[in-house]
Amino acid sequence: ARITLARLETERKVAAETHERLDAEATRLMEDIEREQDQKLEAEDALAHARFELSSLPVLDEARNEEIEAETRRALEDARTRLAAAEKSADEAQERLSQVRAQRRASEENASAQRRRQSQLTSEIDRLKGEMSRIEDAITLVGRLKDARTAEQEAEAALQEAERAVDAAEANLNTTREAETAAQAPRDSAQQDVRALEAEIAGLHKLLRKAEGPKAPPVVERIRTQDGFEKAIAAALGDDIEAPTDRSAAMYWGGASLASQSLPQGARPLTDVTEAPGELAARLAQCGVVDVADGERLMGQLQPGQRLVSVEGHLWRWDGYIRTPDAPASAAARLEQQARLEAAEAELPALAATYEARETDLVTAREARQSAETRLRDLRQAIAPAQRALSDARNRVSQEAQASERAAMKRDTSGEALTRAEADLAIVNETLAMIAPEGPAEDEAALETRLAEARTMVAEARTAEIEARGRLTDITRGREQAAARRDGLERDIKTWSGRITATEERVARLIERRRTTAADALAAKARPEQLAGEIETRSNEVESLEAERKRVADQLAEKEAAIREAEQAARAAANAASEARENLAGWKVKLENAEGRLEESVEIARNNFQRTPEGLLAIAEAGLEEETMGEFTPRDAERRADELRRSRDQLGGVNMNAEEEAEDLEERLGSQVTEKEDPVAAIAKLRQGVDALNAEGRERLLKAFEQVNEHFKALFTALFRGGQAELRLVDADDPLQAGLEIMAQPPGKKLGTLNLMSGGEQALTAAALIFAVFLSRPAPICVLDEVDAPLDDANVDRFCNMLNEMRQRTDTRFVVITHNPVTMSRMDRLFGVTMREKGVSKLVSVDLQAAEELVAAE
């Protein structure tokens, strides 16, 4: 009941922790949903803005535009025709007036005024030509705009190609991961087979390991039998199988040259089924293999020294000794172990080759997977530069288009002014040419009126021609700009629509996950209360059971006391019975020995002296044999016999199972030694692995430390415009156990630790360390929270310059949380929170680069 109560309490704690974890997971998912919805709202705002701009653009009616362009060209031709007619009329009027004025004296004042006007117009024409020469050629601007648009298309194609390469690399990575997973299981299986076989071989080696003794191995290691005859060989040789053939040993085989007798009919010599040293030839030739049914029948035909055995392990000896397979035979086990050892050693190379092949396949698959991961990482890193290149190309297209428009406007304005100045200069020149000292008298006022009207018509026609040409230019430029703007807006709408669709899918998945997590959290919330009720019930049961246990424990103590008393009485009785049995056995042994000695004495007396023991006793008492007895009297013999009997009794009884117990202990000892060596070897291997990991960790740590330290030194000097700094490992010789200390020396100060510096210096030093780490191993994103708070304006500018350099040198996206206007002005995009209505906040983002382009365009 207590175990159940403890288990229920554990389940209640686990259920409470599960509820908290699921609740936290649901909260996190809700935050993710809100963040994704904010991103969706932002994308929808951008999409709505793009659609509004697209809808606000005038509808491109190519037929209408071509019709308007044709009408404008016709108007331009009409204006040019009227201009030619007006110029012709003006020329005629001017010619006529010149003729009239030729008839009168040219006024010097008029000539002087015309010359001054001529000088002014000439200067104005030179100035306008200089300005036009400084304006870029239209062909150059159009070429640059075309090159920018070509670069934009190439950047967009490169980005699409990079995205397709990333998708292909991800598919390849998934394939390589599946291949590695598929290669892992065969390799582990092959490794397990090799290790199992090696462990079996090692165990067999330990079981067959010979004790310290002669240098020559026992013949059991040199005997090879046909399959199934191991027990027959073991029964034939017995414990003699442990003897070597070395003659310097205490016991050895040496029957190579002994003659052998023929076996009974039907017995097969063991030499036919065994390969053994020649010293065993005589023994094996005198041992025959027969069936179990023929053993006892042929045993009576055996010559002295001959034996019969069966493949099951029976033994029939010439002297009538018979041994069955049920009797323990360590030699047979050793032969079987020797045969298994050879078979296992023969199997090991094939299994090892299979394991090496599986290992090679696994290594190949792992290398392919690592190569795929590296390629995917490189391709993902290449997407950001392609996106930046596309953005730069689009900015360049916009800049070149604006530059082309500004140059065209300036060129048109200057051209019109130059045309008017040249026309005025031509008029002045013509006026000067018409001035003559004499001429016929005519109605000069009428001619002048006619010339003025002609000039007015020329000016009006020229103005109409300029306006028509400007309208044609505006129409052509407007069509190109509207088409480019429409294409850009359509691309933006497609991009934002894709983002909204992806965000909606992510939000749907997050909502589904949150719904599942909320359901699990609700189920987990009810579980602790249910377990609490069950715990209370179990607690009541435990209390009742505890009272019952105490009562039963008291009864058990009483019974145990009675049992102990009974056991003590039983032990005393058993001891007494054991002593009685030992005394009885001792007296029986003494009686049997005495009877045996009596029979032996009777036999000796009869054989040697042809008398009975009584007769010899009589002779001894008579002193007839005094001379032969010497000083060794019968009393001494009796005393000596008593001493020998006491020595024999002190040896104790004979343990008939000692050999079996010794073999059992030897087998257990061998298995325990084998089991001990396996964990010892595993511990040694683990220690080697730990040492290798520590060595590799030290090497990597020192390499990374040196790399970060070099970057830190350079960045510190760049941020502080001088000074020096370094990182040091302190408090231990082992890099894995050492601490890290920052030693810095700003310009004009002493070398010291970080805690001796001011807040701004500490902030710049920490920023240098962070950037040094990012240069050594760039991360996808870095968040800097109020890093510039303790910095003044000069240091903020240095910090921003360093941040811009880090952005160019790495692919890391930096998110800076700040209130400093200098830092905000240097960012690419701003995110802020505004409260349009009380209690209602909204996230607002501003693209500073796009805002600058809009301002420049206005």
CSV table of N, CA, C and O in Angstrom, one decimal, residues 485-539:
chain,number,residue,atom,x,y,z
A,485,ARG,N,6.3,50.6,-63.3
A,485,ARG,CA,5.7,50.6,-62.0
A,485,ARG,C,4.6,49.5,-61.9
A,485,ARG,O,4.5,48.9,-60.8
A,486,ARG,N,3.9,49.2,-62.9
A,486,ARG,CA,2.9,48.2,-62.9
A,486,ARG,C,3.6,46.8,-62.7
A,486,ARG,O,3.1,46.0,-61.9
A,487,ASP,N,4.6,46.6,-63.4
A,487,ASP,CA,5.4,45.3,-63.3
A,487,ASP,C,5.9,45.1,-61.9
A,487,ASP,O,5.8,44.1,-61.3
A,488,GLY,N,6.5,46.2,-61.3
A,488,GLY,CA,7.0,46.1,-59.9
A,488,GLY,C,5.9,45.9,-58.9
A,488,GLY,O,6.1,45.0,-58.0
A,489,LEU,N,4.7,46.5,-59.1
A,489,LEU,CA,3.6,46.3,-58.1
A,489,LEU,C,3.1,44.9,-58.3
A,489,LEU,O,2.7,44.3,-57.3
A,490,GLU,N,3.0,44.4,-59.5
A,490,GLU,CA,2.5,43.0,-59.7
A,490,GLU,C,3.5,42.0,-59.0
A,490,GLU,O,3.0,41.0,-58.4
A,491,ARG,N,4.8,42.3,-59.1
A,491,ARG,CA,5.7,41.4,-58.5
A,491,ARG,C,5.6,41.5,-56.9
A,491,ARG,O,5.6,40.4,-56.2
A,492,ASP,N,5.4,42.7,-56.4
A,492,ASP,CA,5.2,42.8,-55.0
A,492,ASP,C,3.9,42.1,-54.5
A,492,ASP,O,3.9,41.5,-53.4
A,493,ILE,N,2.8,42.3,-55.3
A,493,ILE,CA,1.6,41.6,-54.9
A,493,ILE,C,1.7,40.1,-54.9
A,493,ILE,O,1.3,39.4,-54.0
A,494,LYS,N,2.5,39.6,-55.9
A,494,LYS,CA,2.7,38.1,-55.9
A,494,LYS,C,3.5,37.7,-54.7
A,494,LYS,O,3.2,36.7,-54.1
A,495,THR,N,4.6,38.5,-54.4
A,495,THR,CA,5.4,38.1,-53.2
A,495,THR,C,4.6,38.2,-51.9
A,495,THR,O,4.7,37.2,-51.1
A,496,TRP,N,3.9,39.3,-51.7
A,496,TRP,CA,3.1,39.4,-50.5
A,496,TRP,C,2.0,38.4,-50.4
A,496,TRP,O,1.7,37.9,-49.3
A,497,SER,N,1.4,38.0,-51.5
A,497,SER,CA,0.4,37.0,-51.5
A,497,SER,C,0.9,35.7,-51.1
A,497,SER,O,0.3,34.9,-50.3
A,498,GLY,N,2.1,35.3,-51.6
A,498,GLY,CA,2.8,34.1,-51.2
A,498,GLY,C,3.1,34.1,-49.7
A,498,GLY,O,2.9,33.1,-49.0
A,499,ARG,N,3.6,35.2,-49.2
A,499,ARG,CA,3.9,35.3,-47.8
A,499,ARG,C,2.6,35.1,-46.9
A,499,ARG,O,2.6,34.5,-45.9
A,500,ILE,N,1.5,35.8,-47.4
A,500,ILE,CA,0.3,35.6,-46.6
A,500,ILE,C,-0.2,34.2,-46.6
A,500,ILE,O,-0.6,33.7,-45.6
A,501,THR,N,-0.1,33.5,-47.8
A,501,THR,CA,-0.5,32.1,-47.8
A,501,THR,C,0.3,31.2,-46.9
A,501,THR,O,-0.2,30.4,-46.1
A,502,ALA,N,1.7,31.5,-46.9
A,502,ALA,CA,2.5,30.7,-46.0
A,502,ALA,C,2.2,31.0,-44.6
A,502,ALA,O,2.2,30.1,-43.7
A,503,THR,N,2.0,32.3,-44.3
A,503,THR,CA,1.7,32.6,-42.9
A,503,THR,C,0.4,32.0,-42.4
A,503,THR,O,0.2,31.5,-41.3
A,504,GLU,N,-0.6,32.0,-43.3
A,504,GLU,CA,-1.9,31.4,-43.0
A,504,GLU,C,-1.7,29.9,-42.7
A,504,GLU,O,-2.3,29.3,-41.7
A,505,GLU,N,-0.9,29.2,-43.5
A,505,GLU,CA,-0.7,27.8,-43.3
A,505,GLU,C,0.0,27.6,-41.9
A,505,GLU,O,-0.3,26.7,-41.2
A,506,ARG,N,1.0,28.4,-41.6
A,506,ARG,CA,1.7,28.3,-40.3
A,506,ARG,C,0.8,28.6,-39.2
A,506,ARG,O,0.8,27.9,-38.2
A,507,VAL,N,-0.1,29.6,-39.3
A,507,VAL,CA,-1.0,29.9,-38.3
A,507,VAL,C,-2.0,28.8,-38.1
A,507,VAL,O,-2.3,28.4,-36.9
A,508,ALA,N,-2.4,28.1,-39.2
A,508,ALA,CA,-3.4,27.0,-39.0
A,508,ALA,C,-2.7,25.8,-38.3
A,508,ALA,O,-3.3,25.2,-37.4
A,509,ARG,N,-1.4,25.6,-38.7
A,509,ARG,CA,-0.7,24.5,-38.0
A,509,ARG,C,-0.5,24.8,-36.5
A,509,ARG,O,-0.7,24.0,-35.6
A,510,LEU,N,-0.2,26.1,-36.2
A,510,LEU,CA,0.0,26.5,-34.8
A,510,LEU,C,-1.3,26.4,-34.0
A,510,LEU,O,-1.3,26.0,-32.9
A,511,ILE,N,-2.4,26.8,-34.7
A,511,ILE,CA,-3.7,26.8,-34.0
A,511,ILE,C,-4.1,25.3,-33.7
A,511,ILE,O,-4.6,25.0,-32.6
A,512,GLU,N,-3.8,24.4,-34.7
A,512,GLU,CA,-4.1,23.0,-34.4
A,512,GLU,C,-3.2,22.5,-33.3
A,512,GLU,O,-3.7,21.8,-32.4
A,513,ARG,N,-2.0,22.8,-33.3
A,513,ARG,CA,-1.1,22.4,-32.2
A,513,ARG,C,-1.5,22.9,-30.9
A,513,ARG,O,-1.5,22.3,-29.9
A,514,ARG,N,-1.9,24.2,-30.9
A,514,ARG,CA,-2.4,24.8,-29.6
A,514,ARG,C,-3.7,24.1,-29.1
A,514,ARG,O,-3.9,23.9,-27.9
A,515,ARG,N,-4.6,23.8,-30.1
A,515,ARG,CA,-5.8,23.2,-29.7
A,515,ARG,C,-5.5,21.8,-29.1
A,515,ARG,O,-6.1,21.4,-28.0
A,516,THR,N,-4.6,21.0,-29.7
A,516,THR,CA,-4.2,19.7,-29.2
A,516,THR,C,-3.5,19.9,-27.8
A,516,THR,O,-3.8,19.2,-26.9
A,517,THR,N,-2.6,20.9,-27.7
A,517,THR,CA,-1.9,21.1,-26.5
A,517,THR,C,-2.9,21.5,-25.4
A,517,THR,O,-2.7,21.1,-24.2
A,518,ALA,N,-3.8,22.4,-25.7
A,518,ALA,CA,-4.8,22.8,-24.7
A,518,ALA,C,-5.6,21.7,-24.2
A,518,ALA,O,-5.9,21.6,-23.0
A,519,ALA,N,-6.0,20.8,-25.2
A,519,ALA,CA,-6.8,19.6,-24.7
A,519,ALA,C,-6.0,18.7,-23.8
A,519,ALA,O,-6.5,18.2,-22.8
A,520,ASP,N,-4.7,18.5,-24.2
A,520,ASP,CA,-3.9,17.7,-23.3
A,520,ASP,C,-3.7,18.4,-22.0
A,520,ASP,O,-3.6,17.7,-20.9
A,521,ALA,N,-3.5,19.7,-22.0
A,521,ALA,CA,-3.3,20.4,-20.7
A,521,ALA,C,-4.6,20.3,-19.8
A,521,ALA,O,-4.5,20.1,-18.6
A,522,LEU,N,-5.7,20.4,-20.5
A,522,LEU,CA,-7.0,20.3,-19.7
A,522,LEU,C,-7.1,18.9,-19.1
A,522,LEU,O,-7.5,18.7,-18.0
A,523,ALA,N,-6.8,17.9,-19.9
A,523,ALA,CA,-6.8,16.5,-19.4
A,523,ALA,C,-5.8,16.3,-18.3
A,523,ALA,O,-6.0,15.7,-17.3
A,524,ALA,N,-4.6,16.9,-18.5
A,524,ALA,CA,-3.5,16.8,-17.4
A,524,ALA,C,-3.9,17.5,-16.2
A,524,ALA,O,-3.5,17.2,-15.1
A,525,LYS,N,-4.7,18.6,-16.3
A,525,LYS,CA,-5.1,19.4,-15.2
A,525,LYS,C,-6.0,18.6,-14.3
A,525,LYS,O,-6.0,18.7,-13.0
A,526,ALA,N,-6.9,17.8,-14.9
A,526,ALA,CA,-7.9,17.0,-14.1
A,526,ALA,C,-7.2,15.8,-13.4
A,526,ALA,O,-7.6,15.3,-12.4
A,527,ARG,N,-6.1,15.4,-14.0
A,527,ARG,CA,-5.4,14.2,-13.5
A,527,ARG,C,-4.8,14.4,-12.1
A,527,ARG,O,-5.0,13.5,-11.3
A,528,PRO,N,-4.2,15.5,-11.7
A,528,PRO,CA,-3.7,15.6,-10.3
A,528,PRO,C,-4.8,15.6,-9.3
A,528,PRO,O,-4.6,15.0,-8.2
A,529,GLU,N,-6.0,16.2,-9.6
A,529,GLU,CA,-7.1,16.2,-8.7
A,529,GLU,C,-7.6,14.7,-8.5
A,529,GLU,O,-7.8,14.3,-7.4
A,530,GLN,N,-7.7,14.0,-9.6
A,530,GLN,CA,-8.1,12.6,-9.5
A,530,GLN,C,-7.1,11.8,-8.7
A,530,GLN,O,-7.5,11.0,-7.8
A,531,LEU,N,-5.8,12.0,-8.9
A,531,LEU,CA,-4.8,11.3,-8.2
A,531,LEU,C,-4.8,11.7,-6.7
A,531,LEU,O,-4.5,10.9,-5.8
A,532,ALA,N,-5.1,13.0,-6.4
A,532,ALA,CA,-5.1,13.5,-5.1
A,532,ALA,C,-6.2,12.7,-4.3
A,532,ALA,O,-6.0,12.3,-3.1
A,533,GLY,N,-7.4,12.5,-4.9
A,533,GLY,CA,-8.4,11.8,-4.2
A,533,GLY,C,-8.0,10.3,-4.0
A,533,GLY,O,-8.3,9.8,-2.9
A,534,GLU,N,-7.4,9.8,-5.0
A,534,GLU,CA,-7.0,8.4,-4.9
A,534,GLU,C,-5.9,8.3,-3.8
A,534,GLU,O,-5.8,7.3,-3.0
A,535,ILE,N,-5.0,9.3,-3.7
A,535,ILE,CA,-3.9,9.3,-2.7
A,535,ILE,C,-4.6,9.4,-1.3
A,535,ILE,O,-4.1,8.7,-0.4
A,536,GLU,N,-5.6,10.2,-1.2
A,536,GLU,CA,-6.3,10.3,0.1
A,536,GLU,C,-6.9,9.0,0.5
A,536,GLU,O,-6.8,8.5,1.7
A,537,THR,N,-7.5,8.3,-0.4
A,537,THR,CA,-8.1,7.0,-0.2
A,537,THR,C,-7.0,6.0,0.2
A,537,THR,O,-7.1,5.2,1.2
A,538,ARG,N,-5.9,6.0,-0.5
A,538,ARG,CA,-4.8,5.1,-0.2
A,538,ARG,C,-4.2,5.4,1.1
A,538,ARG,O,-3.7,4.6,1.9
A,539,SER,N,-4.2,6.7,1.5
A,539,SER,CA,-3.6,7.1,2.8
A,539,SER,C,-4.4,6.5,3.9
A,539,SER,O,-3.9,6.0,4.9
